[in-house]
Coordinates of C-alpha atoms and ligand atoms in Angstrom, one line a residue:
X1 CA 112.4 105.1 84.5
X2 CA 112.9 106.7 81.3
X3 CA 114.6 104.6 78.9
X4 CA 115.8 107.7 77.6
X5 CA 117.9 109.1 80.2
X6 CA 120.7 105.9 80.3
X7 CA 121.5 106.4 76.3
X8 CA 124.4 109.2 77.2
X9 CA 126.4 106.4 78.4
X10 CA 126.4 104.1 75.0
X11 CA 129.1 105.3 74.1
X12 CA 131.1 103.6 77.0
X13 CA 130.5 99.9 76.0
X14 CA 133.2 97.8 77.8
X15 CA 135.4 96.0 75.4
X16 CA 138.2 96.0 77.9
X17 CA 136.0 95.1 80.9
X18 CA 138.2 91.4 81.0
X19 CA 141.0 93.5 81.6
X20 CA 139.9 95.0 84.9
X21 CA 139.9 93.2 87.6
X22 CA 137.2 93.7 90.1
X23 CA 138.9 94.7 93.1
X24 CA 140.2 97.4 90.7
X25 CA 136.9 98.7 89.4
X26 CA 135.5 100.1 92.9
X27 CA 133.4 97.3 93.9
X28 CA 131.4 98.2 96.8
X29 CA 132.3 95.7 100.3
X30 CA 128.8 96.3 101.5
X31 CA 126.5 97.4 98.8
X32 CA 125.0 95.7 96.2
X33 CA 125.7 95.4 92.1
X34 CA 125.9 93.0 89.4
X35 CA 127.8 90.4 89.6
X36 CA 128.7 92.1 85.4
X37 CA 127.3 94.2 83.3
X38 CA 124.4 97.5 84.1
X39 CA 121.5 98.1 86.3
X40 CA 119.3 100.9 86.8
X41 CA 116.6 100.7 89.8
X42 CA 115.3 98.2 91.7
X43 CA 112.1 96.1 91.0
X44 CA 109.5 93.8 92.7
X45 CA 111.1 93.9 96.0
X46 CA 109.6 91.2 98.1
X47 CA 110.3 89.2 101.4
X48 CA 109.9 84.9 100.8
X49 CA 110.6 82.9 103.2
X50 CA 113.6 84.0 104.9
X51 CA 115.0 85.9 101.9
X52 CA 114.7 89.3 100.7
X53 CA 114.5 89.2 97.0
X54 CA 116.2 92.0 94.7
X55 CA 115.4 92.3 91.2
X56 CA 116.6 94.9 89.1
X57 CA 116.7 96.5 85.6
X58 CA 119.6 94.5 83.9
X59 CA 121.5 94.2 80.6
X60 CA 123.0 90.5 81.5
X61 CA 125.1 91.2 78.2
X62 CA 126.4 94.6 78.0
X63 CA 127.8 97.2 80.3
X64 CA 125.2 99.9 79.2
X65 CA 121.3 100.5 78.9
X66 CA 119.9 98.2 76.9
X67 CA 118.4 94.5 76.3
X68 CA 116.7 94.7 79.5
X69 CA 115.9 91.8 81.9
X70 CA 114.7 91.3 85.3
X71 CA 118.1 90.3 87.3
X72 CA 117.7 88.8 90.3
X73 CA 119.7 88.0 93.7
X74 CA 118.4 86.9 97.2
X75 CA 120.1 88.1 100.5
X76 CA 119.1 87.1 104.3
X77 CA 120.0 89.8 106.2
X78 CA 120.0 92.8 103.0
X79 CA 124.3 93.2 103.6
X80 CA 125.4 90.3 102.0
X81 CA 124.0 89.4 98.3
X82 CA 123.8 85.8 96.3
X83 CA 123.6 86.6 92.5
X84 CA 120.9 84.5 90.8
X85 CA 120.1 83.6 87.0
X86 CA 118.0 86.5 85.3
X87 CA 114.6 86.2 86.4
X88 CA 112.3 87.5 83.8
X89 CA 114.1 87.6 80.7
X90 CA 113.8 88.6 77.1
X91 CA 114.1 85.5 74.9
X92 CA 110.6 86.2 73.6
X93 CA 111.9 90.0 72.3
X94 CA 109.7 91.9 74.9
X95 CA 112.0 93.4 77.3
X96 CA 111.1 93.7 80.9
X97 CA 111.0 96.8 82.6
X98 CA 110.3 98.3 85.6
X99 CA 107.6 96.5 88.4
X100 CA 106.8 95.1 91.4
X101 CA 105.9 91.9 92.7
X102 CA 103.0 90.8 95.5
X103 CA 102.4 87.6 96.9
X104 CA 98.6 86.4 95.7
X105 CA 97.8 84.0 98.7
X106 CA 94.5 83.3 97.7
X107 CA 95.3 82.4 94.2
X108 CA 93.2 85.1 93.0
X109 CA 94.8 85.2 89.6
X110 CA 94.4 81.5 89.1
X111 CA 98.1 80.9 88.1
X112 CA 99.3 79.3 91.4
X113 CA 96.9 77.0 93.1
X114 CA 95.1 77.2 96.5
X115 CA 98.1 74.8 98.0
X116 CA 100.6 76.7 96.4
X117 CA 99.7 80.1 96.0
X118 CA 101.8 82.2 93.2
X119 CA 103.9 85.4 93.5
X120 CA 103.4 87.0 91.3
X121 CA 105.3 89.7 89.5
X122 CA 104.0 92.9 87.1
X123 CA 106.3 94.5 84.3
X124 CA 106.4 96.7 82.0
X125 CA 107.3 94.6 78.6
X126 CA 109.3 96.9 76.3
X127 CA 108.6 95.9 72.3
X128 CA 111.8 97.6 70.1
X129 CA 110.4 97.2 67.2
X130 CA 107.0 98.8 67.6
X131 CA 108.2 100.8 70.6
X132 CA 104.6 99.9 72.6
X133 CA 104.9 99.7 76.4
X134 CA 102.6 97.5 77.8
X135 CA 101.6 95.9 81.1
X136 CA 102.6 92.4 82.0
X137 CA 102.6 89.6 84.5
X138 CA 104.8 86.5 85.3
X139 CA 104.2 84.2 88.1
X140 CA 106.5 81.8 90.2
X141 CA 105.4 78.8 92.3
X142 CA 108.5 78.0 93.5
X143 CA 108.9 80.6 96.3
X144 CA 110.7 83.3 93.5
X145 CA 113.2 80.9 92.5
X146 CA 112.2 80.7 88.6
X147 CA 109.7 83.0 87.2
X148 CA 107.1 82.3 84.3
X149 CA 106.0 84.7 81.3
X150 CA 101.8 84.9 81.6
X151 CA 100.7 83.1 78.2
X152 CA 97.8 85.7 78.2
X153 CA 100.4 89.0 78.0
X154 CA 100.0 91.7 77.9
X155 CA 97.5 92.3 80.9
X156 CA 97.0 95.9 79.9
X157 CA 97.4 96.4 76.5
X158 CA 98.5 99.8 74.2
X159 CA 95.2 100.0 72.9
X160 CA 93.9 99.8 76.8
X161 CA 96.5 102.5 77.8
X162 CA 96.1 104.8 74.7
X163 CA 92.7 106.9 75.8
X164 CA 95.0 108.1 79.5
X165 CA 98.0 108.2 78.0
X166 CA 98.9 111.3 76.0
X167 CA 101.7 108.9 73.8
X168 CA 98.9 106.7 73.0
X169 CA 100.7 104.1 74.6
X170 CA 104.2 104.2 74.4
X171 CA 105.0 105.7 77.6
X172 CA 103.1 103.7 80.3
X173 CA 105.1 101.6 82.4
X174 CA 106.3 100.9 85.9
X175 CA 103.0 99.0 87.2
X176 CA 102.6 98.9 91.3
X177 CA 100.4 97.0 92.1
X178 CA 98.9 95.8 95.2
X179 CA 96.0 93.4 96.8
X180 CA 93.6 96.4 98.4
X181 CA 92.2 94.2 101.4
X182 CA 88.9 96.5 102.1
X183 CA 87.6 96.6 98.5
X184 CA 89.0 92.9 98.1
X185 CA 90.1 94.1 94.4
X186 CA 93.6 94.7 92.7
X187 CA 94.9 97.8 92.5
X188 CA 97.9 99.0 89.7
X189 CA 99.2 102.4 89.6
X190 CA 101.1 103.2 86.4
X191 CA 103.3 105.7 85.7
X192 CA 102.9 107.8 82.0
X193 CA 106.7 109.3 81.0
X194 CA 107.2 112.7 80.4
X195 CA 103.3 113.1 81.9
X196 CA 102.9 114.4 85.7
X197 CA 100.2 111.9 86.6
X198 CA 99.6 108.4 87.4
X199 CA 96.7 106.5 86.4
X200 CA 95.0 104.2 88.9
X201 CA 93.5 100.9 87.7
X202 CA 91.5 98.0 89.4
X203 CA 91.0 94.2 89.0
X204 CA 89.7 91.3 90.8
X205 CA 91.7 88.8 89.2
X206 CA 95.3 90.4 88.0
X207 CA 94.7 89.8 84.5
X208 CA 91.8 92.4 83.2
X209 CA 92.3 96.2 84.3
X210 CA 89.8 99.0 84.3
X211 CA 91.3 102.4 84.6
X212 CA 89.8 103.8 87.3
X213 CA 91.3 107.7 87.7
X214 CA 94.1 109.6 86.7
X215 CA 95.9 111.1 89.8
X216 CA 97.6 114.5 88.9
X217 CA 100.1 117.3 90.0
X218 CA 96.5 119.2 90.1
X219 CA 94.9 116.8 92.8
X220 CA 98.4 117.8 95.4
X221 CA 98.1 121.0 97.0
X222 CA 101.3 123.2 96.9
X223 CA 103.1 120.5 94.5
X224 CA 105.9 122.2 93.2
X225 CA 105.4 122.8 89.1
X226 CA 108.8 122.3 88.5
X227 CA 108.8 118.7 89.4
X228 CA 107.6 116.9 86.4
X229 CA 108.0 113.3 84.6
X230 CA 106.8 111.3 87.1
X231 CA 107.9 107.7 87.5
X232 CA 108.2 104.7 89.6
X233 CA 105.7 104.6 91.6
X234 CA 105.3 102.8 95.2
X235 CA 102.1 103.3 97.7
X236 CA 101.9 101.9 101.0
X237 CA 100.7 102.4 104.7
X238 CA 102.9 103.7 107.5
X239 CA 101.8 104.1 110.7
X240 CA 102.6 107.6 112.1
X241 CA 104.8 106.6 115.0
X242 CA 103.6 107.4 118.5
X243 CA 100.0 107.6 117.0
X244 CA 97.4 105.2 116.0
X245 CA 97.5 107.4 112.6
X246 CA 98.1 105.9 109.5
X247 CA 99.1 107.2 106.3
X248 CA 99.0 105.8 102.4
X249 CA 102.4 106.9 101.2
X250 CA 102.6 107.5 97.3
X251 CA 106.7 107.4 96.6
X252 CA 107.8 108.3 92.9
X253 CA 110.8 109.3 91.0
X254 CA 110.4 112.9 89.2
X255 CA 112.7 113.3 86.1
X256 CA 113.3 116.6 87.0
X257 CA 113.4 118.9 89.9
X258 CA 114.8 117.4 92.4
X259 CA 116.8 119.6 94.9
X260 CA 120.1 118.2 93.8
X261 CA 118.9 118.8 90.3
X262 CA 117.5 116.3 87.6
X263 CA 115.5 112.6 89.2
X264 CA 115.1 112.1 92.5
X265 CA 112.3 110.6 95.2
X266 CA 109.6 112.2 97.0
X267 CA 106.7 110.6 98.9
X268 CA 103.1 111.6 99.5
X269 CA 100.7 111.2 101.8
X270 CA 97.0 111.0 101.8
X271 CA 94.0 108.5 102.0
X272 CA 93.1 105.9 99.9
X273 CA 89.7 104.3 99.6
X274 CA 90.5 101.6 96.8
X275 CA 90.3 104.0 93.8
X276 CA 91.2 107.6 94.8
X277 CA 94.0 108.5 96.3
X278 CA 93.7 111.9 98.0
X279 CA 96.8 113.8 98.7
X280 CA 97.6 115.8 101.9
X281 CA 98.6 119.1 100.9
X282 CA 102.7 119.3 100.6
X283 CA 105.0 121.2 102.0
X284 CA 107.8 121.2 99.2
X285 CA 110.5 121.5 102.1
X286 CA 109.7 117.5 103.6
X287 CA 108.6 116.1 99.8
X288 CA 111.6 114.7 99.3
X289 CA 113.7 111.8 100.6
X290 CA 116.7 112.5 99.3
X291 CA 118.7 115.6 98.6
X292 CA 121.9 114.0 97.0
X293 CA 122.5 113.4 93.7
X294 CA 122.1 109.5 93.1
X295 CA 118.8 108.3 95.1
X296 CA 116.5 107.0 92.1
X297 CA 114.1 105.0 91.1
X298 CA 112.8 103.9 95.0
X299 CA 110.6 100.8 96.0
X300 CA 110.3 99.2 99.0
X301 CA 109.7 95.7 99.9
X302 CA 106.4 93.7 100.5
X303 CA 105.6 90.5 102.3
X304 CA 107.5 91.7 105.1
X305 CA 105.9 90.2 108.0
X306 CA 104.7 91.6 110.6
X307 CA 106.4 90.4 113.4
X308 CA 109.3 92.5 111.8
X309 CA 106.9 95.2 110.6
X310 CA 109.7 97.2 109.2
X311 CA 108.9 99.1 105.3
X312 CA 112.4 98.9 103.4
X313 CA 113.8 101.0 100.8
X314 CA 116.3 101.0 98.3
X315 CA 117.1 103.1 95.4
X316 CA 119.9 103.2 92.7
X317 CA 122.6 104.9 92.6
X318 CA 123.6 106.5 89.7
X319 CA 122.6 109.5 88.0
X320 CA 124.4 109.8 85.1
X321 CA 123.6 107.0 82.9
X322 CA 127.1 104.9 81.5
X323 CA 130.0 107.7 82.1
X324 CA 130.7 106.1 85.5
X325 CA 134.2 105.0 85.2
X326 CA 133.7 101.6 86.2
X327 CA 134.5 98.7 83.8
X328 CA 132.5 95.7 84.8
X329 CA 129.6 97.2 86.3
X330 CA 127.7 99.7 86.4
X331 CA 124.4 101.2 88.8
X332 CA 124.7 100.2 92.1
X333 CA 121.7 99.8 95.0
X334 CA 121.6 102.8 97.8
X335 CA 122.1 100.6 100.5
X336 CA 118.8 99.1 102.3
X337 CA 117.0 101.7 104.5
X338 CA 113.6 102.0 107.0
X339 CA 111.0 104.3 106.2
X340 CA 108.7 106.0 109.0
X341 CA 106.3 108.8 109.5
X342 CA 106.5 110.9 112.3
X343 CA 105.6 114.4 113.9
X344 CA 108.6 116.8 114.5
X345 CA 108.0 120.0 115.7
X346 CA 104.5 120.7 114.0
X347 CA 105.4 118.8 110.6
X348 CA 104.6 115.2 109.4
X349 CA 108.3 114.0 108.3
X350 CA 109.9 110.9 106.6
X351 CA 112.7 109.0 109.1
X352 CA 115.2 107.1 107.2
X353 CA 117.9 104.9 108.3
X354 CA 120.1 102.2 107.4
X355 CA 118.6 98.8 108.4
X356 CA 120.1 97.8 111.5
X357 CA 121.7 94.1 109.9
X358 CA 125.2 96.2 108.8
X359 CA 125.5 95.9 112.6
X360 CA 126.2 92.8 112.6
X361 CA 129.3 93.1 109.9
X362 CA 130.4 95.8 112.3
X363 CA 133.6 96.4 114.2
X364 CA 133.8 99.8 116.7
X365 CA 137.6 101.3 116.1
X366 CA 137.3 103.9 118.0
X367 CA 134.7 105.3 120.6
X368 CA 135.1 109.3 122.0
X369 CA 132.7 110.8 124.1
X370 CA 131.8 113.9 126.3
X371 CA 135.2 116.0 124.5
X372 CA 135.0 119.7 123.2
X373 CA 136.8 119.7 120.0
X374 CA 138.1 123.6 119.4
X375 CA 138.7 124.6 115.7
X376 CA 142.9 124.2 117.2
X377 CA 142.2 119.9 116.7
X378 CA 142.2 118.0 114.6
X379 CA 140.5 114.0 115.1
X380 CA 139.9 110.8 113.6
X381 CA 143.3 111.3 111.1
X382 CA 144.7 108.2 112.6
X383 CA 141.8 105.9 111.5
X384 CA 141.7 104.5 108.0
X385 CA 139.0 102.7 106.2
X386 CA 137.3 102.7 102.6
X387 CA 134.2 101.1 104.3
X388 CA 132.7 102.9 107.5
X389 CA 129.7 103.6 109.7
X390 CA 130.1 106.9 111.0
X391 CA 128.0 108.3 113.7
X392 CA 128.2 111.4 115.4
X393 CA 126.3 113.2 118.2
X394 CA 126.7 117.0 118.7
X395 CA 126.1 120.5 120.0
X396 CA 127.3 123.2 117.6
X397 CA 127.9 126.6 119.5
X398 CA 127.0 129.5 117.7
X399 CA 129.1 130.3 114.5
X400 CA 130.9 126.6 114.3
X401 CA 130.9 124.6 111.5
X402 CA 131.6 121.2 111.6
X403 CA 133.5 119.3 109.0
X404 CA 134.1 115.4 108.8
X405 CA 136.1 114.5 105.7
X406 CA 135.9 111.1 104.6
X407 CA 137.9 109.1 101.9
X408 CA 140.5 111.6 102.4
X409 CA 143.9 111.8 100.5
X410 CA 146.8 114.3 100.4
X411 CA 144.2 115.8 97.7
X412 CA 141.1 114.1 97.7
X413 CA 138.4 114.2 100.4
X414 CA 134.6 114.0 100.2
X415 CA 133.2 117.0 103.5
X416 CA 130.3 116.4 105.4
X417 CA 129.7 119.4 106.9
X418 CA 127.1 121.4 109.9
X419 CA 127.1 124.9 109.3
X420 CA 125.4 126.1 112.9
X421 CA 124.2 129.3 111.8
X422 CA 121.9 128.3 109.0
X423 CA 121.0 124.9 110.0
X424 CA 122.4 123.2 106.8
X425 CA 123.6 119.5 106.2
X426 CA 126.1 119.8 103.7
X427 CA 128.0 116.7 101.3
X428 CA 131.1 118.4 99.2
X429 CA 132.2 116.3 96.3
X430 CA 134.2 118.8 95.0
X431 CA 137.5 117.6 95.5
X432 CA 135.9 113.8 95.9
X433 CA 138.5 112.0 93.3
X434 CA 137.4 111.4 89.6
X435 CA 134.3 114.2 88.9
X436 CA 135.0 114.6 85.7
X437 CA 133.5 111.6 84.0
X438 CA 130.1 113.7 84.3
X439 CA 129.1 117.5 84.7
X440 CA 126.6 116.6 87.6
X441 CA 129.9 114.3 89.4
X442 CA 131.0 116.9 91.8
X443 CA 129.5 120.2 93.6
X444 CA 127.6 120.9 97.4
X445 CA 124.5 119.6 97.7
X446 CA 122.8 120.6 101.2
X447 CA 119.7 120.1 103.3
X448 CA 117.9 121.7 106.3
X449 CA 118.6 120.4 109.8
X450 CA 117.0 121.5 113.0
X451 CA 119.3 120.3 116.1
X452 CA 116.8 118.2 118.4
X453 CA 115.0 119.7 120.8
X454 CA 118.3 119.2 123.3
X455 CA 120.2 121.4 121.2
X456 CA 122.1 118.1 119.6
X457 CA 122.8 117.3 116.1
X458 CA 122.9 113.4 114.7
X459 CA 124.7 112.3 112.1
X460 CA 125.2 108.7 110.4
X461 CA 127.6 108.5 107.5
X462 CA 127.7 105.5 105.6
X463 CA 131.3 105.2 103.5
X464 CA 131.9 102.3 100.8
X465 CA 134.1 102.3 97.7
X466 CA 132.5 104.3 95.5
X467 CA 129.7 106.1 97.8
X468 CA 129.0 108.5 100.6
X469 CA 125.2 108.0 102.2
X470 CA 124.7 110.9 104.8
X471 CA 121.6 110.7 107.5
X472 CA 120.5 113.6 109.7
X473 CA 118.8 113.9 112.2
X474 CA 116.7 110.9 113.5
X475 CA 116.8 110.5 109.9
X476 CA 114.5 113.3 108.7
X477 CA 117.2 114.7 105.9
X478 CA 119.3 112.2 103.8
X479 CA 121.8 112.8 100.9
X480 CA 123.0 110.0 99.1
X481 CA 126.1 110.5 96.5
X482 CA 128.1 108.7 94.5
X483 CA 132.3 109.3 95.0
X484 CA 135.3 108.0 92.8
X485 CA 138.4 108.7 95.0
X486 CA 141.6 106.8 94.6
X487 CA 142.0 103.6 96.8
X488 CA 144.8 105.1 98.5
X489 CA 142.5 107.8 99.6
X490 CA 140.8 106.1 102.6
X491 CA 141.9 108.5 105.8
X492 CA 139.7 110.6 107.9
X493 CA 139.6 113.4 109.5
X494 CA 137.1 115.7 112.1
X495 CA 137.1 119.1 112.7
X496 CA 135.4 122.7 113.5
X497 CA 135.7 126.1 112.3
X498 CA 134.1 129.8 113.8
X499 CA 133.5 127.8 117.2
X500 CA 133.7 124.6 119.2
X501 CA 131.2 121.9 119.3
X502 CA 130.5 119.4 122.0
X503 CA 131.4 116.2 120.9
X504 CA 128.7 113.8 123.1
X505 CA 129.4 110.6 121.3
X506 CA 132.0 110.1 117.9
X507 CA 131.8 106.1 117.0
X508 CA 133.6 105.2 113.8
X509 CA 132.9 101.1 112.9
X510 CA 134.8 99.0 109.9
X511 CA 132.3 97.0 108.2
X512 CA 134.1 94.1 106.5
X513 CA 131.7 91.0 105.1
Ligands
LIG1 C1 94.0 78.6 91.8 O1 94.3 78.4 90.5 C2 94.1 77.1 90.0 C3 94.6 77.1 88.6 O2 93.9 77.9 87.8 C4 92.6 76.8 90.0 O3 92.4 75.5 89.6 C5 92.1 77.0 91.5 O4 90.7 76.8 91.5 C6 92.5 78.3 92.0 N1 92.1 78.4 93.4 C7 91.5 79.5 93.9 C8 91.2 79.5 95.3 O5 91.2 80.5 93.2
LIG2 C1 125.1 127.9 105.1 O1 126.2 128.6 105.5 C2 127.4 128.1 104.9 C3 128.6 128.9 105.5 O2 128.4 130.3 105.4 C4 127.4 128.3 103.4 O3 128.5 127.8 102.8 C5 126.2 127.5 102.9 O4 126.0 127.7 101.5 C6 124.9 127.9 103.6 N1 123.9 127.0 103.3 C7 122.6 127.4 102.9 C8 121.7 126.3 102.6 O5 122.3 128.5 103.0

């Protein structure tokens, strides 16, 4: 992501960060960030073994953008996180940006061997001085444990970049790339900042490129104008469920124009044939996959095999670079969600949801079902918890609203709301707790929710320390914010207004690691 976009938040260098102690600082129970110190999105997701490896944009030595490594930490079951050593560093004074990772099993690139094939990571490598982008690999043998600067860097150089690149260089970063099995070549996408295009490049052996096509807001029909600076990109199949269908998903952060204003993450569909991608037409109401403020810089993680079959997501969350008002960290992942494709009503959606592992760290406190609540009741104020799986199944009568308020205090609350007669999915931060550390901390943001074709209305609300992630529907809408409420402020509290709903099933679970 743009570099440029994290410098608000300099200012806020932690010199008193020893002085906070971490259960002070709204450190998440069941999401992940560093262990100290900044991070901005995820990169080179990828399943070894039994462990899901996370590595991340990281300043190991400051609580702000800059100095940028690869961190790393590995987790079995995406809840619970072990913090690792940094995995591709900066010792060499080319910092590593943004990237994903693929495991070469057939030792194409030559820097693993056929008994121990490598994985093999690409990276954006960040030069300060000259202020050149360019494309580079590191390798590990060791099943992601320790990771290995190419000697041969960079793989795509400025001079490479400079003829599809309108900054000559200086602005091409965040490489996907991918083993395309039909065309047996290597394919990188690469993202050009402040540019509304991606450029697609090919190569049988990871190490020379040949630009292949530059893929533009021009070659998606009905692509909004307004949603420009295109980075991070991720492209994938998903099957479309209950179909033999499949789809080539392209998933990238805008800079601007998201519905909650500013970055956010849309995905694409279309065909792919090894060079050209070509894009279904979009409808700019389904385009996006999250309409909350802090859902950025999305990847999803390969090598996931297929007995599990599942394609996982996970963004960061925070939109508003270092004014945060936590001491020893800062940036925090969204926590770990599926992604699917499926028809509803006559439109191809995306269906998000939280990965079904925070079960297992889940305890039910309460469990209603079948009850009318009338706007005369008010439920759930008995239960208290900072971090909760909420899920809720409804029918809204005409002219009811319904309101769960989470994190609540004698003044603070965050409202999840279902207004019935307009359909809309609303998250209120306006009276969250501390929103005045940035102008985009508080406000509504909203999305359009169609009850199911029963009439009912699903919602699963994720609550931590510092965050609020809100899923709709069988996941078809998702908004995804970041809260700052006071600890004391962890009550709850259900009810309606201009009607009664029909409460079918109201579970609330504790989720303690
Ligand atoms: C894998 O890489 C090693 C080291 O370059 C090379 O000796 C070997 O031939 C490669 N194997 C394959 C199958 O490409
Ligand atoms: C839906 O209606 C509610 C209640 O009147 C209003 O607050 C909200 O802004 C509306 N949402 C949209 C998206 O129109």
């Amino acid at each position: 992501m743009a570099p440029s976009q994290f410098l608000a938040g300099l200012i806020w260098t932690s010199s008193f960060s020893s002085l906070v102690r971490a259960d002070d600082d709204y450190r998440p129970t069941y999401h992940f960030v560093p262990d100290q110190n900044w991070m901005n999105e995820p990169n080179g997701l990828i399943k070894i073994g039994s462990e899901w490896h996370l590595f991340f944009q990281h300043n190991p030595t400051g609580n702000f953008w800059g100095n940028i490594v690869w961190g790393h930490a590995t987790s079995t079951d995406l809840v619970s996180w072990t913090h690792l050593p940094t995995a591709i560093g900066n010792d060499d004074g080319v910092q590593s940006f943004t990237g994903t990772a693929w495991y070469d099993d057939a030792n194409t690139s030559g820097v693993g061997t056929s008994a121990n094939p490598p994985y093999l990571a690409f990276f954006t490598g960040y030069v300060p001085s000259s202020g050149v982008q360019d494309q580079r690999l590191a390798f590990s043998v060791d099943q992601g444990a320790t990771w290995t600067k190419f000697q041969g860097n960079p793989i795509i150089s400025k001079d490479e970049e400079a003829p599809h690149d309108v900054s000559g260089g200086l602005e091409a970063r965040d490489p996907k790339v991918f083993f395309h099995d039909a065309t047996k070549k290597w394919v990188m996408i690469l993202a050009h900042g402040g540019q509304n295009k991606m450029t697609f490049w090919t190569s049988s052996d990871t190490k020379t490129w040949t630009w292949q096509n530059d893929f533009t807001s021009e070659d998606i029909s009905r692509f909004p104008s307004s949603v420009t600076g295109w980075e991070v990109p991720d492209f994938f199949q998903l099957a479309v469920e209950g179909s033999s269908d499949k789809k080539w998903v392209l998933m990238f952060t805008p800079a601007q124009g998201s519905p909650a204003t500013g970055n956010g993450v849309v995905g694409i569909t279309g065909s792919f044939d090894g060079t050209v991608f070509k894009a279904d037409p979009v409808d700019p109401t389904t385009m996006w996959l999250d309409y909350g403020r802090d859902f950025d810089g999305a990847l999803s993680w390969e090598n996931v095999p297929t007995s599990d079959g599942r394609r996982v997501i996970a963004s960061v969350m925070n939109s508003y670079g270092g004014n945060p008002p936590t001491n020893t960290w800062k940036g925090m992942l969204s926590f770990p969600r599926t992604l699917k494709l499926k028809n509803i009503g006559n439109k191809l959606r995306f269906l998000q949801e939280p990965v079904e592992e925070l079960s297992a760290d889940s305890t039910s406190v309460t469990h209603l079902t079948d009850q009318t609540l009338t706007p005369a009741q008010t439920l759930l104020s008995d239960i208290h918890g900072r971090a909760l799986d909420i899920q809720i199944t409804f029918v809204p009568t005409p002219g009811s609203k319904l309101s769960l308020a989470v994190r609540k205090g004698t003044s603070q609350q965050t409202v999840v709301s279902y207004t019935q007669s307009n359909g809309s999915l609303s998250v209120d931060r306006s009276a969250s707790g501390n929103i005045f550390y940035d102008p985009a901390a508080g406000g509504v943001q909203s999305a359009a929710l169609s009850p199911d074709g029963s009439g009912a209305v699903q919602l699963r609300v994720l609550v931590d320390e510092c965050s609020v992630e809100v899923y709709g529907g069988e996941g078809e809408v998702a908004i995804s914010n970041l809260i700052f409420p006071a600890t004391a402020s962890d009550g709850l509290s259900l009810i309606t207004t201009g009607g009664n709903v029909d409460l079918y099933d109201v579970e609330v679970l504790k989720v303690a690691l």
